[in-house]
PDB file of C-alpha atoms in Angstrom:
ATOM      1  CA  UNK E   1      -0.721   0.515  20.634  1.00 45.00           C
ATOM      2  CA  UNK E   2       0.985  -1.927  22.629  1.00 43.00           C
ATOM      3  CA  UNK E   3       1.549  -5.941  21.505  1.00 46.00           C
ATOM      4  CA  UNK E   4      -1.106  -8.332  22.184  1.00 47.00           C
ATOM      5  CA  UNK E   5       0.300 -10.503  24.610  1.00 38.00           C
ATOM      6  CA  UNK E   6       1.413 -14.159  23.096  1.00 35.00           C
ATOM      7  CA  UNK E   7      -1.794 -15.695  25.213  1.00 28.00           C
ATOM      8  CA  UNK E   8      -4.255 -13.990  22.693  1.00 31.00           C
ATOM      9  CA  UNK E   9      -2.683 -16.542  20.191  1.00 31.00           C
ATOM     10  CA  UNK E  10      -4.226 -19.037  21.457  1.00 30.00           C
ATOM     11  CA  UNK E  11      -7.780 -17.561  22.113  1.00 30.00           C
ATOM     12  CA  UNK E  12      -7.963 -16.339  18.114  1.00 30.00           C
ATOM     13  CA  UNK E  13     -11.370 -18.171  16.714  1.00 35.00           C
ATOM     14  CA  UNK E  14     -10.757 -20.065  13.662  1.00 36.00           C
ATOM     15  CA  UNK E  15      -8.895 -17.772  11.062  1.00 38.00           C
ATOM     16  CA  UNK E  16     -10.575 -17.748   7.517  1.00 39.00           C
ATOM     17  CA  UNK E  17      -7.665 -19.067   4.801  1.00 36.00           C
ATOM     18  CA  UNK E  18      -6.832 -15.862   3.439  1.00 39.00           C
ATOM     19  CA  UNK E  19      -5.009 -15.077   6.886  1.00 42.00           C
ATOM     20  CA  UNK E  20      -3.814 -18.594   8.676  1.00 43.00           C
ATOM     21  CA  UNK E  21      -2.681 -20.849   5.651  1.00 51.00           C
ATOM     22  CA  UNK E  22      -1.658 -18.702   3.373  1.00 48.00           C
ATOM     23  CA  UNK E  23       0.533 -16.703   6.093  1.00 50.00           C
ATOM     24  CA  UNK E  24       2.056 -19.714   7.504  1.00 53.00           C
ATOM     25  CA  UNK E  25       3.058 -20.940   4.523  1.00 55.00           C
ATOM     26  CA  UNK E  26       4.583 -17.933   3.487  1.00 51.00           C
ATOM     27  CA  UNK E  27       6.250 -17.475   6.445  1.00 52.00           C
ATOM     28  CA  UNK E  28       7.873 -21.095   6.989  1.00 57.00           C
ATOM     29  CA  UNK E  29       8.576 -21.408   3.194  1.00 55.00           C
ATOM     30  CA  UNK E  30      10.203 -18.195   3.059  1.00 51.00           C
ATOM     31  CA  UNK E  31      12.518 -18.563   6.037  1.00 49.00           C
ATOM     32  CA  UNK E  32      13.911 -22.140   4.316  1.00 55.00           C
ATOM     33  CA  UNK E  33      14.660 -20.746   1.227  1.00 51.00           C
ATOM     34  CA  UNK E  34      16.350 -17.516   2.538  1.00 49.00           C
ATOM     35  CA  UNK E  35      18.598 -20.054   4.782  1.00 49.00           C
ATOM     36  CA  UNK E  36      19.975 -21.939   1.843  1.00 49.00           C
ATOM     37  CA  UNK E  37      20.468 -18.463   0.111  1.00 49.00           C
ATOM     38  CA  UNK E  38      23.124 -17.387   2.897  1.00 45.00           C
ATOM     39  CA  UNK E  39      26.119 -15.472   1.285  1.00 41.00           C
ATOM     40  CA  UNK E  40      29.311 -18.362   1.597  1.00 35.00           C
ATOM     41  CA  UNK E  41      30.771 -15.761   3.827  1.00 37.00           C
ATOM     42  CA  UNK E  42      28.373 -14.957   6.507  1.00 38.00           C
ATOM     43  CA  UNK E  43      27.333 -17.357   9.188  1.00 34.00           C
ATOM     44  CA  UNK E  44      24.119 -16.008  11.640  1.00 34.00           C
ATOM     45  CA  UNK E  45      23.721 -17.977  14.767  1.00 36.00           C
ATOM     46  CA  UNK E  46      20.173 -17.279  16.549  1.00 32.00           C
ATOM     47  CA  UNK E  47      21.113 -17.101  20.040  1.00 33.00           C
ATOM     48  CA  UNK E  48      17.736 -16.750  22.112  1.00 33.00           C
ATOM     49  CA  UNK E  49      14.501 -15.012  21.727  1.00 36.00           C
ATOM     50  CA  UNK E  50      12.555 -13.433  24.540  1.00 34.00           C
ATOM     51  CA  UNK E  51       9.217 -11.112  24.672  1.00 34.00           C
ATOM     52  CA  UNK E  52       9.138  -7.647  26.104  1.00 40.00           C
ATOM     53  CA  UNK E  53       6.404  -5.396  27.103  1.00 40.00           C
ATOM     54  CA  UNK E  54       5.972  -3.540  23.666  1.00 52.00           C
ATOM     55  CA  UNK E  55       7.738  -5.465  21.267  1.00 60.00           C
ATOM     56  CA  UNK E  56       9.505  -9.104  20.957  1.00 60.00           C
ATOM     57  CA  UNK E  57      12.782  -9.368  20.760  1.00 62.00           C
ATOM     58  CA  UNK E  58      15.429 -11.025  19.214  1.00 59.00           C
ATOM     59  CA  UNK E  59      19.679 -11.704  19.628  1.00 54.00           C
ATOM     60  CA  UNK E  60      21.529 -12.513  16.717  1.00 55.00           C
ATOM     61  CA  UNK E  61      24.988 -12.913  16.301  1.00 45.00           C
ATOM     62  CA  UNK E  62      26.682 -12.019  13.209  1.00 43.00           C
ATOM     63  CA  UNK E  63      29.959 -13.571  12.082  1.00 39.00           C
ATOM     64  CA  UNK E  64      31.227 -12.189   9.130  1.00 41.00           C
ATOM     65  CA  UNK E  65      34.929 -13.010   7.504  1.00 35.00           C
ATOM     66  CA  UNK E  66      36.190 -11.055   5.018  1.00 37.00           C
ATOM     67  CA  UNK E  67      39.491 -11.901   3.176  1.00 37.00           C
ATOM     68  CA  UNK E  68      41.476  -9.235   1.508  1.00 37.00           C
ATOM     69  CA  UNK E  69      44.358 -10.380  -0.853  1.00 34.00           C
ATOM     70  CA  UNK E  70      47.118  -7.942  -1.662  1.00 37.00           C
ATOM     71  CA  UNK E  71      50.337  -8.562  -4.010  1.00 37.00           C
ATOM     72  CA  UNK E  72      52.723  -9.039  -0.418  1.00 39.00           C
ATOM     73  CA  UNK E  73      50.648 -11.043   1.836  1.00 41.00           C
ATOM     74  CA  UNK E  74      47.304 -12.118   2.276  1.00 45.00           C
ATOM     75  CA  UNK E  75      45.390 -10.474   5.272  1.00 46.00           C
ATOM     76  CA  UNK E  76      42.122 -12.069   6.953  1.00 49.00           C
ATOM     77  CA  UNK E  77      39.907 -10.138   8.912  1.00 43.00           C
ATOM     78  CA  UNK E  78      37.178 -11.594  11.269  1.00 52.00           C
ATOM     79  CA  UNK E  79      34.634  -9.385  13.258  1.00 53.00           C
ATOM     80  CA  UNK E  80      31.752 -10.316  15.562  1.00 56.00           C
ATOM     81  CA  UNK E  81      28.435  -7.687  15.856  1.00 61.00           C
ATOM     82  CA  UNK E  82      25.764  -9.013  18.135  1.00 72.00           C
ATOM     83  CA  UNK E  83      22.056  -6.638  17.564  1.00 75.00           C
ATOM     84  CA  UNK E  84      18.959  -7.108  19.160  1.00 85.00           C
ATOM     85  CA  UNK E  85      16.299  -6.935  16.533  1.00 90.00           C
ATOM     86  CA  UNK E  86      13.069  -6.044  17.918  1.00 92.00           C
ATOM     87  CA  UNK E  87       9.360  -5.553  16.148  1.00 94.00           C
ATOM     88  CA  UNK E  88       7.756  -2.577  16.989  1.00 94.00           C
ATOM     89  CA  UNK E  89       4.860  -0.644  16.165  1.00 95.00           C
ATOM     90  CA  UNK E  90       5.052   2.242  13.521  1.00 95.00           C
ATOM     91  CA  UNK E  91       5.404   5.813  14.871  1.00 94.00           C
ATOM     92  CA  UNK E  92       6.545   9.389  13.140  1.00 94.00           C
ATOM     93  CA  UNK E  93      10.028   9.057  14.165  1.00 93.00           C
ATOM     94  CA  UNK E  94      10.413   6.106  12.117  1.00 96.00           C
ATOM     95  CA  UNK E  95       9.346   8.479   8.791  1.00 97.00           C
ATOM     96  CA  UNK E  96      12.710   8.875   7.616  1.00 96.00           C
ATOM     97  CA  UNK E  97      14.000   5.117   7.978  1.00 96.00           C
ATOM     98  CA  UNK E  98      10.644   3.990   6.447  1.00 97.00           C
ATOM     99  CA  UNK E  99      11.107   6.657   3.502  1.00 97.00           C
ATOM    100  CA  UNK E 100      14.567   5.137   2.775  1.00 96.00           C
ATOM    101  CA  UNK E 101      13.497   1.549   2.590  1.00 96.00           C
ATOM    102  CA  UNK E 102      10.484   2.632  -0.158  1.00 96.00           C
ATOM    103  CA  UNK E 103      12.861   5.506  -1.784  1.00 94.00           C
ATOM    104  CA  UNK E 104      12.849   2.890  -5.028  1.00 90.00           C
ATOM    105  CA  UNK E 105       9.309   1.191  -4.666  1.00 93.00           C
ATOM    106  CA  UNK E 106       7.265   2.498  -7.707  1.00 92.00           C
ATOM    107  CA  UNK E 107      11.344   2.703  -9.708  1.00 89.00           C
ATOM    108  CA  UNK E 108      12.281   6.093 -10.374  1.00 86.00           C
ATOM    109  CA  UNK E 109       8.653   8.151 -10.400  1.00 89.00           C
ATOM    110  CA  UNK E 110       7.887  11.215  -8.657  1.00 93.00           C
ATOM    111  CA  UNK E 111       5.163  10.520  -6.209  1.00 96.00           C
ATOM    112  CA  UNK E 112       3.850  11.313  -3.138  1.00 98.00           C
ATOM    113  CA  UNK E 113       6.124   8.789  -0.807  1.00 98.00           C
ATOM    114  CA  UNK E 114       6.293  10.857   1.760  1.00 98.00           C
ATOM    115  CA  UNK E 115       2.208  10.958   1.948  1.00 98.00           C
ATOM    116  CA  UNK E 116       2.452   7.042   1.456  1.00 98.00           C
ATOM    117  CA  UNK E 117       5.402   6.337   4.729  1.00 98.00           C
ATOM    118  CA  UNK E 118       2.855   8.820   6.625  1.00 98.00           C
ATOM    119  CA  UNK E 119      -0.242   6.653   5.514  1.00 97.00           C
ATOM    120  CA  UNK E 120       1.988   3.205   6.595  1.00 98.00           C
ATOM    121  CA  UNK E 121       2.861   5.235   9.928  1.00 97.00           C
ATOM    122  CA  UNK E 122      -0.377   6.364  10.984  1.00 96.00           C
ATOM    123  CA  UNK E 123      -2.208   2.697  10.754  1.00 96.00           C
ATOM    124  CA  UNK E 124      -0.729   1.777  13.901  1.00 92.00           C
ATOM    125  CA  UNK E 125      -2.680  -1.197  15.032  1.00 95.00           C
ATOM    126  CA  UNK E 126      -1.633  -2.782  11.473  1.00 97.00           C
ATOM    127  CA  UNK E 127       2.222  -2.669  10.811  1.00 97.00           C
ATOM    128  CA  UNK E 128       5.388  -3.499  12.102  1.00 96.00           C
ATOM    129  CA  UNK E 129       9.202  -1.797  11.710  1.00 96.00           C
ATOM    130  CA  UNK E 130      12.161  -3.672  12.785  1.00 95.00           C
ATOM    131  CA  UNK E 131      14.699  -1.642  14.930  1.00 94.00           C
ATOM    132  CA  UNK E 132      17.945  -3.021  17.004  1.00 89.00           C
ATOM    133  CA  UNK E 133      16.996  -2.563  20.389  1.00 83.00           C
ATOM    134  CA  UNK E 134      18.231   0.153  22.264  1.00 78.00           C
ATOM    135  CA  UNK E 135      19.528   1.793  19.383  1.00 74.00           C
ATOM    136  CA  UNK E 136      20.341   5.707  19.443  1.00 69.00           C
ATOM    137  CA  UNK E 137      20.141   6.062  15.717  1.00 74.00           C
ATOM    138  CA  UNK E 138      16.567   4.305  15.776  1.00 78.00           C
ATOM    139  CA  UNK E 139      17.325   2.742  12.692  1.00 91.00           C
ATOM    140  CA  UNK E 140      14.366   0.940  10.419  1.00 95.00           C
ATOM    141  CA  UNK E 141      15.657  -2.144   9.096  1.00 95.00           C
ATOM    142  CA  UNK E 142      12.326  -3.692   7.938  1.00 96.00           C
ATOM    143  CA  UNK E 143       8.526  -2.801   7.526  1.00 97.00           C
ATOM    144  CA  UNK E 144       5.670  -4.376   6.533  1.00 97.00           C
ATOM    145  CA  UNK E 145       2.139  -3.784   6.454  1.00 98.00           C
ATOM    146  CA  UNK E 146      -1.178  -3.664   4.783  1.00 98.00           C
ATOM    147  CA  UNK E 147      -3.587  -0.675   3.543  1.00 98.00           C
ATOM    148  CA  UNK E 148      -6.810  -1.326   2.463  1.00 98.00           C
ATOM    149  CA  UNK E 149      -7.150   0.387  -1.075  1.00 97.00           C
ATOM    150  CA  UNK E 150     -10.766   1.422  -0.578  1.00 97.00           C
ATOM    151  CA  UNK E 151     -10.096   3.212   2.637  1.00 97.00           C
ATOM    152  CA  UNK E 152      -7.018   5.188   1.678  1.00 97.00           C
ATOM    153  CA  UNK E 153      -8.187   6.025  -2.454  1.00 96.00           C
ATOM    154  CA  UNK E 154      -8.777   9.905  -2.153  1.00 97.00           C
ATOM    155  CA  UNK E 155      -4.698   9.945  -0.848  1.00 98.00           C
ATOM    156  CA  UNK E 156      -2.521  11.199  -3.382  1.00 98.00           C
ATOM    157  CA  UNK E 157      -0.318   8.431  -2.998  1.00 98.00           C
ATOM    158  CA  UNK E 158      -2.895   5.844  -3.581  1.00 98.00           C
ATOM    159  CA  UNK E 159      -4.404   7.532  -6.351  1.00 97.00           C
ATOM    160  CA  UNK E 160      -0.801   7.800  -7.989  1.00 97.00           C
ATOM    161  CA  UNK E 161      -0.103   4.325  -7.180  1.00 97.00           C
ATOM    162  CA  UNK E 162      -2.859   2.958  -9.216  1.00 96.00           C
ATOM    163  CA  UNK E 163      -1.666   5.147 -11.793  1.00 96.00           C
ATOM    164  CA  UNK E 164       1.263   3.616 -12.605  1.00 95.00           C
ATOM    165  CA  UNK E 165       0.221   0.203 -11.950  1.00 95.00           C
ATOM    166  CA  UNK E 166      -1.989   0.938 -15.019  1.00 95.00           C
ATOM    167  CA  UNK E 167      -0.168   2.495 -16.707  1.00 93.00           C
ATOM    168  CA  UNK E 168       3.098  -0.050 -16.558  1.00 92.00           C
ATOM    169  CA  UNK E 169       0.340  -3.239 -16.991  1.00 93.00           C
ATOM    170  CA  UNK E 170       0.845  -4.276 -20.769  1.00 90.00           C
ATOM    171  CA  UNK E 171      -0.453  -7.155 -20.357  1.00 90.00           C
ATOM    172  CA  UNK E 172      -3.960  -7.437 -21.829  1.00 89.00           C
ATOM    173  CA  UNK E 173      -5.233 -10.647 -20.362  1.00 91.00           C
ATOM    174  CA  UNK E 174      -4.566  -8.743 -16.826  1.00 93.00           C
ATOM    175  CA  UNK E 175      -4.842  -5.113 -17.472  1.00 94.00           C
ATOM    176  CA  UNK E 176      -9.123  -5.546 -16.930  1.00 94.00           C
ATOM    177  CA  UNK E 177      -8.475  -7.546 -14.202  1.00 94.00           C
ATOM    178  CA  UNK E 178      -6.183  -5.296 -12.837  1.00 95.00           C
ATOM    179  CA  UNK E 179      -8.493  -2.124 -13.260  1.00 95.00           C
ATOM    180  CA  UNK E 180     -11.253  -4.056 -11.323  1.00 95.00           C
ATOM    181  CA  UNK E 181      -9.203  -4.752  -8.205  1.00 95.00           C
ATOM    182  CA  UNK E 182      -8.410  -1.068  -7.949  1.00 96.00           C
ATOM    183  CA  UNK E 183     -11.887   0.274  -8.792  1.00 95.00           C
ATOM    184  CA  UNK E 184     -14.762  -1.912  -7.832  1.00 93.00           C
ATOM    185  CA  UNK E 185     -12.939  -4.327  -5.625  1.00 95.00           C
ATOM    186  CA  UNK E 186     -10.826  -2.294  -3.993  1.00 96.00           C
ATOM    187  CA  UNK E 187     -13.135  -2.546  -0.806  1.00 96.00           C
ATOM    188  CA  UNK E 188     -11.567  -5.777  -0.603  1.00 95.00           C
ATOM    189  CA  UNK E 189      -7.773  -5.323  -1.625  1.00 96.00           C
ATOM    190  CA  UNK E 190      -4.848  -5.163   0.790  1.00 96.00           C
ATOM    191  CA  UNK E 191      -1.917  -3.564  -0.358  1.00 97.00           C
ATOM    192  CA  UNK E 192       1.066  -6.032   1.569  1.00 96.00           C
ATOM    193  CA  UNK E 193       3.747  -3.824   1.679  1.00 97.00           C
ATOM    194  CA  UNK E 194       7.329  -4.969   2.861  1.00 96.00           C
ATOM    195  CA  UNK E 195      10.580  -3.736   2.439  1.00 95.00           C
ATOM    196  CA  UNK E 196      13.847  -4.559   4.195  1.00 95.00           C
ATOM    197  CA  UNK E 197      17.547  -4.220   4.113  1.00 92.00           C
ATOM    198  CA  UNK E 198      19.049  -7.167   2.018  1.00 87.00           C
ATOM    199  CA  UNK E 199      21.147  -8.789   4.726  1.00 85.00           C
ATOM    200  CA  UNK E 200      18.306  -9.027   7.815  1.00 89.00           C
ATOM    201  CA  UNK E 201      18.603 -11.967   9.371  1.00 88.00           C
ATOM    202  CA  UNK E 202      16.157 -14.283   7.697  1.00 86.00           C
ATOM    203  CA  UNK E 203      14.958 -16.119  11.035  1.00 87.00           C
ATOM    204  CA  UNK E 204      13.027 -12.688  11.834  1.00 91.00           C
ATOM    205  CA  UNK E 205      10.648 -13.507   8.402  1.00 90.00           C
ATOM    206  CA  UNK E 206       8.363 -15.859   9.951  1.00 89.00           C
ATOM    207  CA  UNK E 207       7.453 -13.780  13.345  1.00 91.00           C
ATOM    208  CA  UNK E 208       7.836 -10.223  11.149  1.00 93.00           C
ATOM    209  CA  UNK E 209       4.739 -11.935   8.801  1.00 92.00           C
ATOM    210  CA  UNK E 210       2.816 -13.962  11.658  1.00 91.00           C
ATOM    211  CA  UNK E 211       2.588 -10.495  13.038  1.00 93.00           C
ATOM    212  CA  UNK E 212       1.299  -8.987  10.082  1.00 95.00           C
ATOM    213  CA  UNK E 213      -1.327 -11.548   9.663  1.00 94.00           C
ATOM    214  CA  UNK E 214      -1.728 -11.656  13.631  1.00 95.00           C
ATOM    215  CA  UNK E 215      -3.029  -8.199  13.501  1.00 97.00           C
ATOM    216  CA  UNK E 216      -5.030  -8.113  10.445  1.00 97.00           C
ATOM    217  CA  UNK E 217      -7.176 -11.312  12.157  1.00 96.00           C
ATOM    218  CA  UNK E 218      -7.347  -9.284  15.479  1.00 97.00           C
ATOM    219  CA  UNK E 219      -8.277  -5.603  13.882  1.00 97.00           C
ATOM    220  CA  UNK E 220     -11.465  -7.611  12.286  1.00 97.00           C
ATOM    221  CA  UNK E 221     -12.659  -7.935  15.903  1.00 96.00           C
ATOM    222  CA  UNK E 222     -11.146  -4.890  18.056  1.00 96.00           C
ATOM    223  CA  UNK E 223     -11.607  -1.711  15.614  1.00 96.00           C
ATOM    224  CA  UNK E 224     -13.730   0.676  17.380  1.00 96.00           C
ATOM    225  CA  UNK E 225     -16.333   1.163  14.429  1.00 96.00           C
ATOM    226  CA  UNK E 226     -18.197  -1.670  12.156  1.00 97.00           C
ATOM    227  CA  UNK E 227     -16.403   0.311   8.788  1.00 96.00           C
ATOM    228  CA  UNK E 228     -12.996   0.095  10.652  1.00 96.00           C
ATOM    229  CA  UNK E 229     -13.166  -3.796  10.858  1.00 97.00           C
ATOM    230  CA  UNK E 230     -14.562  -4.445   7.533  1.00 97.00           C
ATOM    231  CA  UNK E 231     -11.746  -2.723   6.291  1.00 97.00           C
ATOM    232  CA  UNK E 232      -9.098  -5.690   7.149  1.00 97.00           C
ATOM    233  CA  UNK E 233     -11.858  -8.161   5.772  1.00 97.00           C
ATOM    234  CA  UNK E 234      -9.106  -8.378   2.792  1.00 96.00           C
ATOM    235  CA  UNK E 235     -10.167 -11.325   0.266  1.00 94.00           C
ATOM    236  CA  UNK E 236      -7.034 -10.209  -2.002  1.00 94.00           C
ATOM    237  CA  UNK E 237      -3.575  -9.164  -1.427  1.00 95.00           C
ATOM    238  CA  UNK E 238      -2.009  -7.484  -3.932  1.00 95.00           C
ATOM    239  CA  UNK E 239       1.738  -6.400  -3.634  1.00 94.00           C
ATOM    240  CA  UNK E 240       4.422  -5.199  -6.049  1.00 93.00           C
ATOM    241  CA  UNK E 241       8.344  -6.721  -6.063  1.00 90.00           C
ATOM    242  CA  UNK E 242      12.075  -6.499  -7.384  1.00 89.00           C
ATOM    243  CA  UNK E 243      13.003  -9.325  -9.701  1.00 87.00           C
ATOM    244  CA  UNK E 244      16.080 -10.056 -11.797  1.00 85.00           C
ATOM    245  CA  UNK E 245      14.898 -11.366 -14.939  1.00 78.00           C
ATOM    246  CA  UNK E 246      17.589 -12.863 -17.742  1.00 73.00           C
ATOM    247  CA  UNK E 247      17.161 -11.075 -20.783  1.00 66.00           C
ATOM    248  CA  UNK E 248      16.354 -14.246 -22.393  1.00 62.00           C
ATOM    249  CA  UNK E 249      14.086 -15.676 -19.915  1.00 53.00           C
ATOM    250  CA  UNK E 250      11.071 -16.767 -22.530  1.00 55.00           C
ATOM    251  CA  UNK E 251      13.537 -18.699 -24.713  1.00 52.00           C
ATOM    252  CA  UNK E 252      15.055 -20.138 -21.862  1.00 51.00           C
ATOM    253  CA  UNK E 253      11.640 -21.627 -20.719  1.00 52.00           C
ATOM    254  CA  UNK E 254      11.264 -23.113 -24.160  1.00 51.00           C
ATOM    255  CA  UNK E 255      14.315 -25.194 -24.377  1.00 49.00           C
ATOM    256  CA  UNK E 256      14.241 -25.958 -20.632  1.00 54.00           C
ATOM    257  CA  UNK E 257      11.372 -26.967 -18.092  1.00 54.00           C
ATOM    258  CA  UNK E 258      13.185 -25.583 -15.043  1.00 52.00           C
ATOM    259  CA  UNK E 259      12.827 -21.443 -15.369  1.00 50.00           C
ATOM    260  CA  UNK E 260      14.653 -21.033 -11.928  1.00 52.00           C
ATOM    261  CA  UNK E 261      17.927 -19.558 -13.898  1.00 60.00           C
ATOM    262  CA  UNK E 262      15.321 -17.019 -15.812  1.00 76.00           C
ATOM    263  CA  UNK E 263      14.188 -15.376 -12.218  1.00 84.00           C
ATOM    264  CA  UNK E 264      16.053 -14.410  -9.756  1.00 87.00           C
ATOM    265  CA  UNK E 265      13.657 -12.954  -6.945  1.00 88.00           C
ATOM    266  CA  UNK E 266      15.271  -9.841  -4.675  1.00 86.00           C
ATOM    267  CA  UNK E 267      13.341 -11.413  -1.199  1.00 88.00           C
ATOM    268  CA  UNK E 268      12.907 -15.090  -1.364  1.00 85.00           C
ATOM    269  CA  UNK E 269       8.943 -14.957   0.091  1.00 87.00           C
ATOM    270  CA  UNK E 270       8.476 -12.822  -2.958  1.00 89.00           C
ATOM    271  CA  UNK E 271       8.639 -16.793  -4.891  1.00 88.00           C
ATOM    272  CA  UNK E 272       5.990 -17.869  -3.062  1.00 88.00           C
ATOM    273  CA  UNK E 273       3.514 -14.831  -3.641  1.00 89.00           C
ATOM    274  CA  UNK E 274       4.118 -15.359  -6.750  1.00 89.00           C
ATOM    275  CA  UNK E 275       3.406 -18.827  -7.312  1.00 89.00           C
ATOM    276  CA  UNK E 276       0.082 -18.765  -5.350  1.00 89.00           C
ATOM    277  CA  UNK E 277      -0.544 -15.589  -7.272  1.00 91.00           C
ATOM    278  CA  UNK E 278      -4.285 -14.839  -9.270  1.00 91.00           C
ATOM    279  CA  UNK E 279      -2.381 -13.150 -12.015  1.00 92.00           C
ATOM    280  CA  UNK E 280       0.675 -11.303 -12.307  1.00 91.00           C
ATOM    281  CA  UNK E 281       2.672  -9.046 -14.471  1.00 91.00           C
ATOM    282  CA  UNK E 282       6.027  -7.532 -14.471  1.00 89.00           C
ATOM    283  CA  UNK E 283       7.421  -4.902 -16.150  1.00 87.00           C
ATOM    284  CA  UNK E 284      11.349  -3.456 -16.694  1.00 86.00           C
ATOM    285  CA  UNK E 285      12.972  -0.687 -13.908  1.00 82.00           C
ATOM    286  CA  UNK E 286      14.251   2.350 -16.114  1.00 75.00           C
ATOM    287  CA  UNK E 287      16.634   2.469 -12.964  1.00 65.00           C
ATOM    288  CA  UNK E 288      18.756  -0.074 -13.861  1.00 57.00           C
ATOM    289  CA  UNK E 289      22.592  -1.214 -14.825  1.00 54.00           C
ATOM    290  CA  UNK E 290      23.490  -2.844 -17.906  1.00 51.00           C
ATOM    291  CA  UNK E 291      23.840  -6.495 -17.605  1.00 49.00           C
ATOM    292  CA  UNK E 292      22.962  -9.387 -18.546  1.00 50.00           C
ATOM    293  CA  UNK E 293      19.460  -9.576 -16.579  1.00 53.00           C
ATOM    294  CA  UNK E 294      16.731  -7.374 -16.579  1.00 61.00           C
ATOM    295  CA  UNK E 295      15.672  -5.596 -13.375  1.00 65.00           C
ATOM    296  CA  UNK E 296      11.741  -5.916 -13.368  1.00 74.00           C
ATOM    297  CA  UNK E 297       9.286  -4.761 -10.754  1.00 73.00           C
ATOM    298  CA  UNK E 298       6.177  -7.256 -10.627  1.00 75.00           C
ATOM    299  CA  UNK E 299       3.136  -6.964  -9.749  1.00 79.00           C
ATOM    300  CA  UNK E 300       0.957 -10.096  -8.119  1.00 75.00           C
ATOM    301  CA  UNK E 301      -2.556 -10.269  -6.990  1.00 82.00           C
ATOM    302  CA  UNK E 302      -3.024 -13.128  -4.280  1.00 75.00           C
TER     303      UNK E 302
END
C-alpha cells in the first residue's frame, strides 16, 4: 500500500498517549543518545532528505577511517560510501533480509521464524523495512512493526513465542502479570518488533518510529472492517531486547547509585522502553561468549 502523503500529518485528530507522546519521545530521545554513542572512527553527515512516491528517502554520507599499523610503516586508509536509505513497505521479497535480521530474536530456539517474517510481511499497512535505494541486492537493513497478539495467537509462531516468554520469566512478581498480557489481554497487546543492522545511521530512528506510530493511528480509522481497526487499538506494547549485563550488576547497584556501567543496551531506544516500562524481566542468552558481561534478552511491557 502506498505512503500516506506527509499532508495527512497534519489532518490526524488528536492521537490518544499511547501513540503521540510516548512515540515522540522515543523517537527524539533515542536519536540523541545514539549520536553521542558514534564509534570515534566514523563520522555520518546527513546530507538532504526528500519524499518520493512510495517511500521517503534519505542521503547519507559515510566517512569511515581506518588505520592499520604494521612493524615497517604505518598505512591510513580513508573511504567515502554515499547510500540512499529509503522506508518502504514490507513485501515477500524482503523474506530473506527480514529472516536474517530476527535469525537470533528468541536466542538460539527452534521456532517457526520463517512463519513469524511471513506474519511481519503480510501486515502491510503496518510495518516498515529500510532498503538503500535503488539497490540490486534489495538489501533489509531495518524493520519494525507491530502484531496484535490476539489477532495472530492460533500462528505457530505466536503460540511458540509466548512459550518461551513463559517459560524464560523467573521472575515471580511478573510471571502472573506476564501470563495475563498474553492470555486475557492479549486483545490489547502489540508486539513492537524492530531489528536493525548495528551501524544504521541513527538519524533514520526518529522517521523509521514516527512511521510506525503514524500507521498504527491511521489503521484505527482506514481498516476495511470494525475487527480490523480495533485490532491497532493497542493499550500495551510489549517487546523483547539484547542487553549486556555485567556479571556483577546487583552488587554494583548497591555500592553505587548510577547502574549505567551494569547495562549496556544493544539499540539505545531500547533505554527508554525500558525505563517507561510496566514491568520487565530479563533473562541470560545460552548463545553467548565468555566475558566479563552477561548477554541477556529482556523482556518489557509498556
Amino acid at each position: 500500500m502506498p505512503r500516506r502523503p506527509t499532508r495527512h500529518r497534519q489532518l490526524l485528530k488528536p492521537r490518544p498517549l499511547t501513540f503521540s507522546a510516548f512515540s515522540r519521545s522515543v523517537a527524539q530521545l533515542a536519536s540523541s543518545y545514539m549520536a553521542k554513542r558514534q564509534m570515534q572512527d566514523s563520522k555520518l553527515h546527513r546530507e538532504s532528505s526528500s519524499k518520493s512516491a512510495g517511500n521517503k528517502v534519505f542521503k547519507h554520507t559515510l566517512e569511515e577511517k581506518n588505520e592499520q599499523s604494521e612493524s615497517s610503516s604505518d598505512e591510513e586508509f580513508e573511504g567515502v560510501v554515499q547510500a540512499d536509505f529509503a522506508f518502504f513497505d514490507p513485501k515477500p521479497n524482503d523474506f530473506h533480509g527480514v529472516k536474517t535480521l530476527l535469525q537470533t530474536y528468541l536466542d538460539n530456539k527452534q521456532w517457526d521464524l520463517s512463519g513469524f517474517v511471513d506474519l511481519i510481511l503480510g501486515q502491510t499497512t503496518v510495518g516498515t523495512v529500510v532498503k538503500v535505494e535503488g539497490d540490486e541486492d534489495d538489501g533489509v537493513f531495518s524493520v519494525v512493526t507491530a502484531l496484535n497478539l490476539q489477532r495472530y495467537k492460533d500462528h505457530k509462531c505466536i503460540v511458540e513465542f509466548k512459550e518461551f516468554l513463559l517459560k524464560a520469566c523467573q521472575e515471580e512478581d511478573v510471571v502472573d502479570d506476564l501470563r495475563s498480557v498474553l492470555g486475557e489481554q492479549a486483545q490489547n497487546v502489540g508486539l513492537l518488533v524492530s531489528q536493525r543492522v548495528v551501524n544504521l545511521p541513527p538519524q533514520l530512528l526518529p522517521p523509521l518510529y514516527d512511521a510506525l506510530f503514524d500507521e498504527v493511528s491511521w489503521a484505527t480509522e482506514d481498516e476495511p472492517t470494525e475487527d480490523l481497526r480495533n485490532s491497532f487499538r493497542f493499550k500495551f506494547y510489549i517487546l523483547v531486547g539484547k542487553i549486556y549485563k555485567h556479571k556483577n550488576a546487583d552488587l554494583r547497584k548497591k555500592l553505587s547509585n548510577d547502574s549505567d556501567e551494569a547495562i549496556i543496551y544493544t539499540k539505545p531506544e531500547d533505554e527508554i522502553f525500558h525505563r517507561v516500562s510496566l514491568w520487565s524481566f530479563s533473562f541470560p542468552l545460552h548463545a553467548q561468549q565468555p566475558s566479563t558481561h552477561e548477554v541477556c534478552i529482556f523482556s518489557a511491557l509498556c
